[in-house]
Amino acid sequence: MSASVWPAVLGRFEWHALPFVRAWENPTLNELIGAGAAAIVVVGAIALIALITLLGKWRYLWREWLTSLDHKRIGIMYVVLAFVMLSRALVEAMLMRLQQATAINAPGVVDPEHFAQLFSTHGSIMIFFMAMPFLTGAFNYVMPLQIGARDVAFPLLNSISLWLTGGAAGLMMISLVVGTFSTGGWSGYPPYTELAFSPGVGPDYWIWAVTLGSIASTLSGLNFAVTIYKKRCPGMTLMRMPLFVWTTLCTSILMIFAMPPLTVATALLALDRYLGFHFFTNDLGGNMMNYANLFWLFGHPEVYVLILPAFGVYSEVVSTFSSKELYGYTSLVLATMAIAVLSFTVWVHHFFAMGQSANINAVFGIATMTIGVPTGVKIYDWIWTMFRGQVRFTVPMLYSLAFMMTFVLGGFTGIILAFPPLDYLVHNTLFLVAHFHNMLIPGLLYGMLAGYHYWFPKAFGFRLDEKWGRVSFGCWVIGFYLAFMPLYVLGAAGMARRTQEVFEPSFRPWLYVAGVGALILFGALASLFVQLWVSIRDREANRVTAGDPWDGRGLEWSTSAPPPDYNFALLPQVRGRDPFYDGKRDGDPYAPPPEYHPIELPRNSMTGPVLGIVGTALAFGLVWHMWWLAILGTVMIVATIIARSFARDVHRTIPVHEIERTEAHWLAAVAAARAIPRQLEMTPLNQGLAAVTR
């Protein structure tokens, strides 16, 4: 009886799927590393649950955060998720560098299968579960404030997107503890990920995690685009929108049109693996190149999904910390739109080496070079914004300057790779690895960290510690150059990427330097966490309740820090591109309105958490062939959607007296604050009220 019951209940699970069991049976260094990673996940989860329980914070978390539909809280939760996943992915990157540095004519610390899982999880996490949550969190928090809105267009959809993303990231973490992950890279190329070559659960973990994440990103893109089109405050015309809003809009459009090809590709691959279809197999009519085209129809626009938000952050930061209007606003808008359009015309350059005709390669090579032109326009506009400005070298500004230098170097190597013959030579080498890290780390990570430092005081009401911010910045920049510049040399010398063991002794010094760089990058991440701890400890000395610590230009700085649930007591009236900055110089931007009115906001909902948890359970059931769990998850999803459709009490009203009390408290803080000049903005004298200079 039990022989037939247990497979029906547990699917293809067996005790050997647990890394602890594998390490017990075969206590090699490779297995112990896997068991240690799983132990960190398990112990970390238990410790977090125990801490929340001991503090008695479950009710608070559920009511104030997990079920919240407030775009600001959802944005913060996205960023927290991004930092958690960044921590794991960076540790995996260190382990890969350690492996290559110790595996020169030697086995190293992990075996080939484990190494293949490392580069697959590292790439998948960094793209789908670090970068996407980070930028989505920034959009969520900042964009509605910048356009003078009270929330996004579809608050419930926003919560569902967050929880689907969290569920997908949870699957990635579960794969450390139960089973193994895919060895097919972040792109999941068949036929290697087909059932015949990878019969284990790894590719299935990848398929369902990516599918959940791609659906969430598509929904977020729709939500943000509609918000920008429909929720702008009076006077906020398209050509008065901040550059960050423009990059949010273009990125949202890219998400709407670029994510579905990925969802289709993973769904078809799942049909191949689960139902014996042959979309991408080598026989029965399948064609792996169909997958390559579908994946990179998503993959190259995805590059600009990641880069454009950072361009928006740099535009805000450079203008604010240069105390100047953004130079070339119209050209920056046009360049952003051009990049968004051109990003759909270059996907074939990701597989120049796969056998297209010379004519096709030439067309896509020219398109690849062309897309560098609008990017260059942006660099020049930022330089001219700084020219003769009162430049302050704050942490966000330092990240912006480091980006400009490093990104230009990476752009030059991109032009090299745009030549199909040269790309053919270095396509599968570390030269390409160096190039895309040269674009994504300064382009995405530096941008998000600049935005994190820039808007943190707005979100939490106190500034981040400047000293530790500079330490972290120095480690990111130095670590980046040490970790990735040697890879250009190694790639040009012929070292293939995804190499688990190295047989050329002359590569040794370069691999050692890259390993040291990876350690410094880990120090950069550790410094960020130290900075956060120190900042929380000293938060009373760095309060900026008045809400304008940097002499900001946009509407997000015109409210308290942190902003109230309703963002604005009265929706702003916009008459220019820098409404708050101009208002500070033309009148009293803090003058209360003649009267207040009740404000209606969406009520908290458990729909998002339920769909996220049930969706994760459904995906886990599909991974392990626990069909009862997959069916139950499907039924629960349908039931939750139907139950939500019957909900009628979905809004709450903030009464006038509560709005008056909140606004009076903030205006009293503004009146008590001392207006400080820009030279003192990094001192405890900064209470969030900028001195007005004309």
mmCIF file of N, CA, C and O in Angstrom, residues 197-259:
data_model
loop_
_atom_site.group_PDB
_atom_site.id
_atom_site.type_symbol
_atom_site.label_atom_id
_atom_site.label_comp_id
_atom_site.label_asym_id
_atom_site.label_seq_id
_atom_site.Cartn_x
_atom_site.Cartn_y
_atom_site.Cartn_z
ATOM 1 N N PHE A 197 18.213 15.206 -21.880
ATOM 2 C CA PHE A 197 19.548 15.590 -21.430
ATOM 3 C C PHE A 197 19.564 16.043 -19.970
ATOM 4 O O PHE A 197 20.601 15.970 -19.317
ATOM 5 N N SER A 198 18.437 16.553 -19.460
ATOM 6 C CA SER A 198 18.354 17.011 -18.066
ATOM 7 C C SER A 198 17.056 16.483 -17.456
ATOM 8 O O SER A 198 16.069 17.217 -17.340
ATOM 9 N N PRO A 199 17.039 15.223 -17.056
ATOM 10 C CA PRO A 199 15.795 14.635 -16.547
ATOM 11 C C PRO A 199 15.453 15.044 -15.119
ATOM 12 O O PRO A 199 14.351 14.758 -14.654
ATOM 13 N N GLY A 200 16.362 15.708 -14.413
ATOM 14 C CA GLY A 200 16.121 16.070 -13.022
ATOM 15 C C GLY A 200 15.168 17.246 -12.877
ATOM 16 O O GLY A 200 14.561 17.732 -13.842
ATOM 17 N N VAL A 201 15.061 17.749 -11.627
ATOM 18 C CA VAL A 201 14.106 18.823 -11.329
ATOM 19 C C VAL A 201 14.673 20.208 -11.625
ATOM 20 O O VAL A 201 13.928 21.193 -11.620
ATOM 21 N N GLY A 202 15.986 20.308 -11.872
ATOM 22 C CA GLY A 202 16.617 21.615 -12.032
ATOM 23 C C GLY A 202 15.985 22.504 -13.088
ATOM 24 O O GLY A 202 15.582 23.646 -12.800
ATOM 25 N N PRO A 203 15.849 22.046 -14.340
ATOM 26 C CA PRO A 203 15.213 22.891 -15.358
ATOM 27 C C PRO A 203 13.770 23.261 -15.018
ATOM 28 O O PRO A 203 13.304 24.342 -15.388
ATOM 29 N N ASP A 204 13.070 22.372 -14.294
ATOM 30 C CA ASP A 204 11.691 22.683 -13.920
ATOM 31 C C ASP A 204 11.632 23.797 -12.894
ATOM 32 O O ASP A 204 10.749 24.661 -12.952
ATOM 33 N N TYR A 205 12.560 23.785 -11.936
ATOM 34 C CA TYR A 205 12.658 24.924 -11.011
ATOM 35 C C TYR A 205 12.847 26.226 -11.797
ATOM 36 O O TYR A 205 12.209 27.240 -11.526
ATOM 37 N N TRP A 206 13.770 26.192 -12.761
ATOM 38 C CA TRP A 206 14.054 27.396 -13.551
ATOM 39 C C TRP A 206 12.816 27.825 -14.338
ATOM 40 O O TRP A 206 12.456 29.007 -14.348
ATOM 41 N N ILE A 207 12.161 26.873 -14.987
ATOM 42 C CA ILE A 207 10.998 27.202 -15.826
ATOM 43 C C ILE A 207 9.916 27.903 -15.008
ATOM 44 O O ILE A 207 9.423 28.973 -15.389
ATOM 45 N N TRP A 208 9.555 27.340 -13.862
ATOM 46 C CA TRP A 208 8.409 27.882 -13.126
ATOM 47 C C TRP A 208 8.771 29.143 -12.354
ATOM 48 O O TRP A 208 7.930 30.038 -12.209
ATOM 49 N N ALA A 209 10.006 29.252 -11.885
ATOM 50 C CA ALA A 209 10.420 30.493 -11.233
ATOM 51 C C ALA A 209 10.411 31.639 -12.235
ATOM 52 O O ALA A 209 9.879 32.731 -11.960
ATOM 53 N N VAL A 210 10.976 31.406 -13.412
ATOM 54 C CA VAL A 210 11.017 32.443 -14.435
ATOM 55 C C VAL A 210 9.619 32.768 -14.942
ATOM 56 O O VAL A 210 9.283 33.935 -15.198
ATOM 57 N N THR A 211 8.767 31.751 -15.064
ATOM 58 C CA THR A 211 7.400 31.996 -15.539
ATOM 59 C C THR A 211 6.632 32.880 -14.566
ATOM 60 O O THR A 211 5.979 33.859 -14.972
ATOM 61 N N LEU A 212 6.687 32.565 -13.283
ATOM 62 C CA LEU A 212 6.017 33.410 -12.286
ATOM 63 C C LEU A 212 6.563 34.831 -12.327
ATOM 64 O O LEU A 212 5.810 35.813 -12.287
ATOM 65 N N GLY A 213 7.896 34.955 -12.402
ATOM 66 C CA GLY A 213 8.499 36.284 -12.439
ATOM 67 C C GLY A 213 8.130 37.067 -13.684
ATOM 68 O O GLY A 213 7.886 38.287 -13.615
ATOM 69 N N SER A 214 8.064 36.390 -14.825
ATOM 70 C CA SER A 214 7.746 37.103 -16.069
ATOM 71 C C SER A 214 6.289 37.559 -16.082
ATOM 72 O O SER A 214 5.975 38.652 -16.566
ATOM 73 N N ILE A 215 5.384 36.743 -15.552
ATOM 74 C CA ILE A 215 3.982 37.165 -15.458
ATOM 75 C C ILE A 215 3.869 38.386 -14.555
ATOM 76 O O ILE A 215 3.166 39.361 -14.873
ATOM 77 N N ALA A 216 4.564 38.354 -13.421
ATOM 78 C CA ALA A 216 4.532 39.493 -12.496
ATOM 79 C C ALA A 216 5.057 40.757 -13.155
ATOM 80 O O ALA A 216 4.488 41.844 -12.992
ATOM 81 N N SER A 217 6.132 40.644 -13.917
ATOM 82 C CA SER A 217 6.709 41.822 -14.570
ATOM 83 C C SER A 217 5.788 42.373 -15.653
ATOM 84 O O SER A 217 5.686 43.588 -15.826
ATOM 85 N N THR A 218 5.119 41.493 -16.376
ATOM 86 C CA THR A 218 4.153 41.954 -17.386
ATOM 87 C C THR A 218 3.030 42.748 -16.730
ATOM 88 O O THR A 218 2.645 43.830 -17.209
ATOM 89 N N LEU A 219 2.499 42.224 -15.629
ATOM 90 C CA LEU A 219 1.429 42.926 -14.914
ATOM 91 C C LEU A 219 1.920 44.269 -14.382
ATOM 92 O O LEU A 219 1.198 45.275 -14.436
ATOM 93 N N SER A 220 3.155 44.309 -13.882
ATOM 94 C CA SER A 220 3.708 45.572 -13.380
ATOM 95 C C SER A 220 3.845 46.588 -14.507
ATOM 96 O O SER A 220 3.548 47.774 -14.323
ATOM 97 N N GLY A 221 4.314 46.141 -15.679
ATOM 98 C CA GLY A 221 4.446 47.054 -16.805
ATOM 99 C C GLY A 221 3.115 47.673 -17.188
ATOM 100 O O GLY A 221 3.011 48.884 -17.428
ATOM 101 N N LEU A 222 2.080 46.847 -17.252
ATOM 102 C CA LEU A 222 0.738 47.371 -17.556
ATOM 103 C C LEU A 222 0.300 48.389 -16.505
ATOM 104 O O LEU A 222 -0.231 49.460 -16.834
ATOM 105 N N ASN A 223 0.521 48.072 -15.259
ATOM 106 C CA ASN A 223 0.107 48.934 -14.155
ATOM 107 C C ASN A 223 0.801 50.294 -14.215
ATOM 108 O O ASN A 223 0.168 51.352 -14.106
ATOM 109 N N PHE A 224 2.117 50.280 -14.409
ATOM 110 C CA PHE A 224 2.871 51.537 -14.425
ATOM 111 C C PHE A 224 2.520 52.390 -15.644
ATOM 112 O O PHE A 224 2.402 53.617 -15.548
ATOM 113 N N ALA A 225 2.372 51.747 -16.796
ATOM 114 C CA ALA A 225 2.041 52.513 -18.003
ATOM 115 C C ALA A 225 0.686 53.202 -17.851
ATOM 116 O O ALA A 225 0.542 54.398 -18.166
ATOM 117 N N VAL A 226 -0.324 52.474 -17.376
ATOM 118 C CA VAL A 226 -1.646 53.076 -17.189
ATOM 119 C C VAL A 226 -1.587 54.188 -16.149
ATOM 120 O O VAL A 226 -2.222 55.236 -16.293
ATOM 121 N N THR A 227 -0.802 53.980 -15.092
ATOM 122 C CA THR A 227 -0.661 55.011 -14.056
ATOM 123 C C THR A 227 -0.126 56.302 -14.646
ATOM 124 O O THR A 227 -0.647 57.400 -14.380
ATOM 125 N N ILE A 228 0.908 56.207 -15.464
ATOM 126 C CA ILE A 228 1.508 57.411 -16.041
ATOM 127 C C ILE A 228 0.567 58.063 -17.040
ATOM 128 O O ILE A 228 0.459 59.298 -17.105
ATOM 129 N N TYR A 229 -0.134 57.262 -17.801
ATOM 130 C CA TYR A 229 -1.056 57.832 -18.787
ATOM 131 C C TYR A 229 -2.272 58.486 -18.128
ATOM 132 O O TYR A 229 -2.776 59.511 -18.605
ATOM 133 N N LYS A 230 -2.770 57.907 -17.030
ATOM 134 C CA LYS A 230 -4.077 58.298 -16.503
ATOM 135 C C LYS A 230 -4.046 59.006 -15.153
ATOM 136 O O LYS A 230 -5.046 59.613 -14.774
ATOM 137 N N LYS A 231 -2.964 58.930 -14.412
ATOM 138 C CA LYS A 231 -2.989 59.406 -13.037
ATOM 139 C C LYS A 231 -2.159 60.673 -12.802
ATOM 140 O O LYS A 231 -1.974 61.074 -11.644
ATOM 141 N N ARG A 232 -1.657 61.296 -13.842
ATOM 142 C CA ARG A 232 -0.853 62.507 -13.638
ATOM 143 C C ARG A 232 -1.715 63.631 -13.070
ATOM 144 O O ARG A 232 -2.880 63.783 -13.432
ATOM 145 N N CYS A 233 -1.110 64.446 -12.197
ATOM 146 C CA CYS A 233 -1.852 65.540 -11.576
ATOM 147 C C CYS A 233 -2.099 66.654 -12.599
ATOM 148 O O CYS A 233 -1.475 66.676 -13.670
ATOM 149 N N PRO A 234 -2.993 67.585 -12.304
ATOM 150 C CA PRO A 234 -3.284 68.680 -13.249
ATOM 151 C C PRO A 234 -2.021 69.457 -13.620
ATOM 152 O O PRO A 234 -1.215 69.820 -12.767
ATOM 153 N N GLY A 235 -1.853 69.682 -14.925
ATOM 154 C CA GLY A 235 -0.702 70.424 -15.418
ATOM 155 C C GLY A 235 0.510 69.577 -15.741
ATOM 156 O O GLY A 235 1.448 70.054 -16.385
ATOM 157 N N MET A 236 0.512 68.308 -15.304
ATOM 158 C CA MET A 236 1.659 67.430 -15.550
ATOM 159 C C MET A 236 1.522 66.829 -16.955
ATOM 160 O O MET A 236 1.087 65.700 -17.149
ATOM 161 N N THR A 237 1.900 67.627 -17.959
ATOM 162 C CA THR A 237 1.884 67.141 -19.335
ATOM 163 C C THR A 237 3.045 66.181 -19.544
ATOM 164 O O THR A 237 3.962 66.086 -18.711
ATOM 165 N N LEU A 238 3.020 65.488 -20.656
ATOM 166 C CA LEU A 238 4.090 64.524 -20.917
ATOM 167 C C LEU A 238 5.462 65.182 -20.910
ATOM 168 O O LEU A 238 6.431 64.630 -20.379
ATOM 169 N N MET A 239 5.576 66.361 -21.488
ATOM 170 C CA MET A 239 6.873 67.018 -21.575
ATOM 171 C C MET A 239 7.214 67.823 -20.317
ATOM 172 O O MET A 239 8.199 68.553 -20.298
ATOM 173 N N ARG A 240 6.421 67.660 -19.269
ATOM 174 C CA ARG A 240 6.786 68.190 -17.957
ATOM 175 C C ARG A 240 7.138 67.074 -16.978
ATOM 176 O O ARG A 240 7.459 67.349 -15.829
ATOM 177 N N MET A 241 7.031 65.835 -17.434
ATOM 178 C CA MET A 241 7.318 64.721 -16.536
ATOM 179 C C MET A 241 8.814 64.656 -16.240
ATOM 180 O O MET A 241 9.642 64.905 -17.128
ATOM 181 N N PRO A 242 9.201 64.315 -15.015
ATOM 182 C CA PRO A 242 10.618 64.081 -14.712
ATOM 183 C C PRO A 242 11.181 62.965 -15.590
ATOM 184 O O PRO A 242 10.438 62.078 -16.042
ATOM 185 N N LEU A 243 12.498 62.990 -15.800
ATOM 186 C CA LEU A 243 13.116 61.963 -16.651
ATOM 187 C C LEU A 243 12.934 60.566 -16.070
ATOM 188 O O LEU A 243 12.813 59.583 -16.813
ATOM 189 N N PHE A 244 12.889 60.476 -14.750
ATOM 190 C CA PHE A 244 12.680 59.148 -14.166
ATOM 191 C C PHE A 244 11.315 58.597 -14.553
ATOM 192 O O PHE A 244 11.156 57.390 -14.770
ATOM 193 N N VAL A 245 10.317 59.458 -14.659
ATOM 194 C CA VAL A 245 8.988 59.009 -15.082
ATOM 195 C C VAL A 245 9.022 58.586 -16.544
ATOM 196 O O VAL A 245 8.398 57.590 -16.932
ATOM 197 N N TRP A 246 9.748 59.322 -17.369
ATOM 198 C CA TRP A 246 9.876 58.940 -18.778
ATOM 199 C C TRP A 246 10.539 57.559 -18.911
ATOM 200 O O TRP A 246 10.092 56.717 -19.702
ATOM 201 N N THR A 247 11.598 57.338 -18.151
ATOM 202 C CA THR A 247 12.257 56.029 -18.242
ATOM 203 C C THR A 247 11.346 54.933 -17.672
ATOM 204 O O THR A 247 11.363 53.800 -18.156
ATOM 205 N N THR A 248 10.548 55.271 -16.661
ATOM 206 C CA THR A 248 9.569 54.308 -16.148
ATOM 207 C C THR A 248 8.557 53.949 -17.224
ATOM 208 O O THR A 248 8.215 52.768 -17.415
ATOM 209 N N LEU A 249 8.072 54.949 -17.952
ATOM 210 C CA LEU A 249 7.086 54.700 -19.009
ATOM 211 C C LEU A 249 7.681 53.828 -20.109
ATOM 212 O O LEU A 249 7.068 52.821 -20.525
ATOM 213 N N CYS A 250 8.856 54.186 -20.590
ATOM 214 C CA CYS A 250 9.465 53.399 -21.674
ATOM 215 C C CYS A 250 9.805 51.985 -21.203
ATOM 216 O O CYS A 250 9.617 51.007 -21.945
ATOM 217 N N THR A 251 10.293 51.863 -19.968
ATOM 218 C CA THR A 251 10.581 50.536 -19.431
ATOM 219 C C THR A 251 9.309 49.712 -19.302
ATOM 220 O O THR A 251 9.292 48.509 -19.600
ATOM 221 N N SER A 252 8.222 50.347 -18.872
ATOM 222 C CA SER A 252 6.948 49.632 -18.728
ATOM 223 C C SER A 252 6.465 49.107 -20.073
ATOM 224 O O SER A 252 5.964 47.978 -20.173
ATOM 225 N N ILE A 253 6.607 49.913 -21.115
ATOM 226 C CA ILE A 253 6.213 49.464 -22.457
ATOM 227 C C ILE A 253 7.081 48.281 -22.892
ATOM 228 O O ILE A 253 6.577 47.299 -23.477
ATOM 229 N N LEU A 254 8.374 48.359 -22.590
ATOM 230 C CA LEU A 254 9.249 47.224 -22.899
ATOM 231 C C LEU A 254 8.800 45.977 -22.143
ATOM 232 O O LEU A 254 8.782 44.865 -22.699
ATOM 233 N N MET A 255 8.442 46.127 -20.879
ATOM 234 C CA MET A 255 7.994 44.977 -20.093
ATOM 235 C C MET A 255 6.721 44.374 -20.678
ATOM 236 O O MET A 255 6.564 43.146 -20.721
ATOM 237 N N ILE A 256 5.818 45.223 -21.130
ATOM 238 C CA ILE A 256 4.550 44.731 -21.687
ATOM 239 C C ILE A 256 4.786 43.882 -22.931
ATOM 240 O O ILE A 256 4.148 42.843 -23.132
ATOM 241 N N PHE A 257 5.737 44.305 -23.768
ATOM 242 C CA PHE A 257 5.933 43.615 -25.050
ATOM 243 C C PHE A 257 7.089 42.618 -25.035
ATOM 244 O O PHE A 257 7.125 41.714 -25.879
ATOM 245 N N ALA A 258 8.025 42.752 -24.093
ATOM 246 C CA ALA A 258 9.191 41.868 -24.088
ATOM 247 C C ALA A 258 9.007 40.654 -23.186
ATOM 248 O O ALA A 258 9.581 39.594 -23.459
ATOM 249 N N MET A 259 8.235 40.783 -22.116
ATOM 250 C CA MET A 259 8.098 39.653 -21.205
ATOM 251 C C MET A 259 7.256 38.506 -21.784
ATOM 252 O O MET A 259 7.580 37.330 -21.537
#
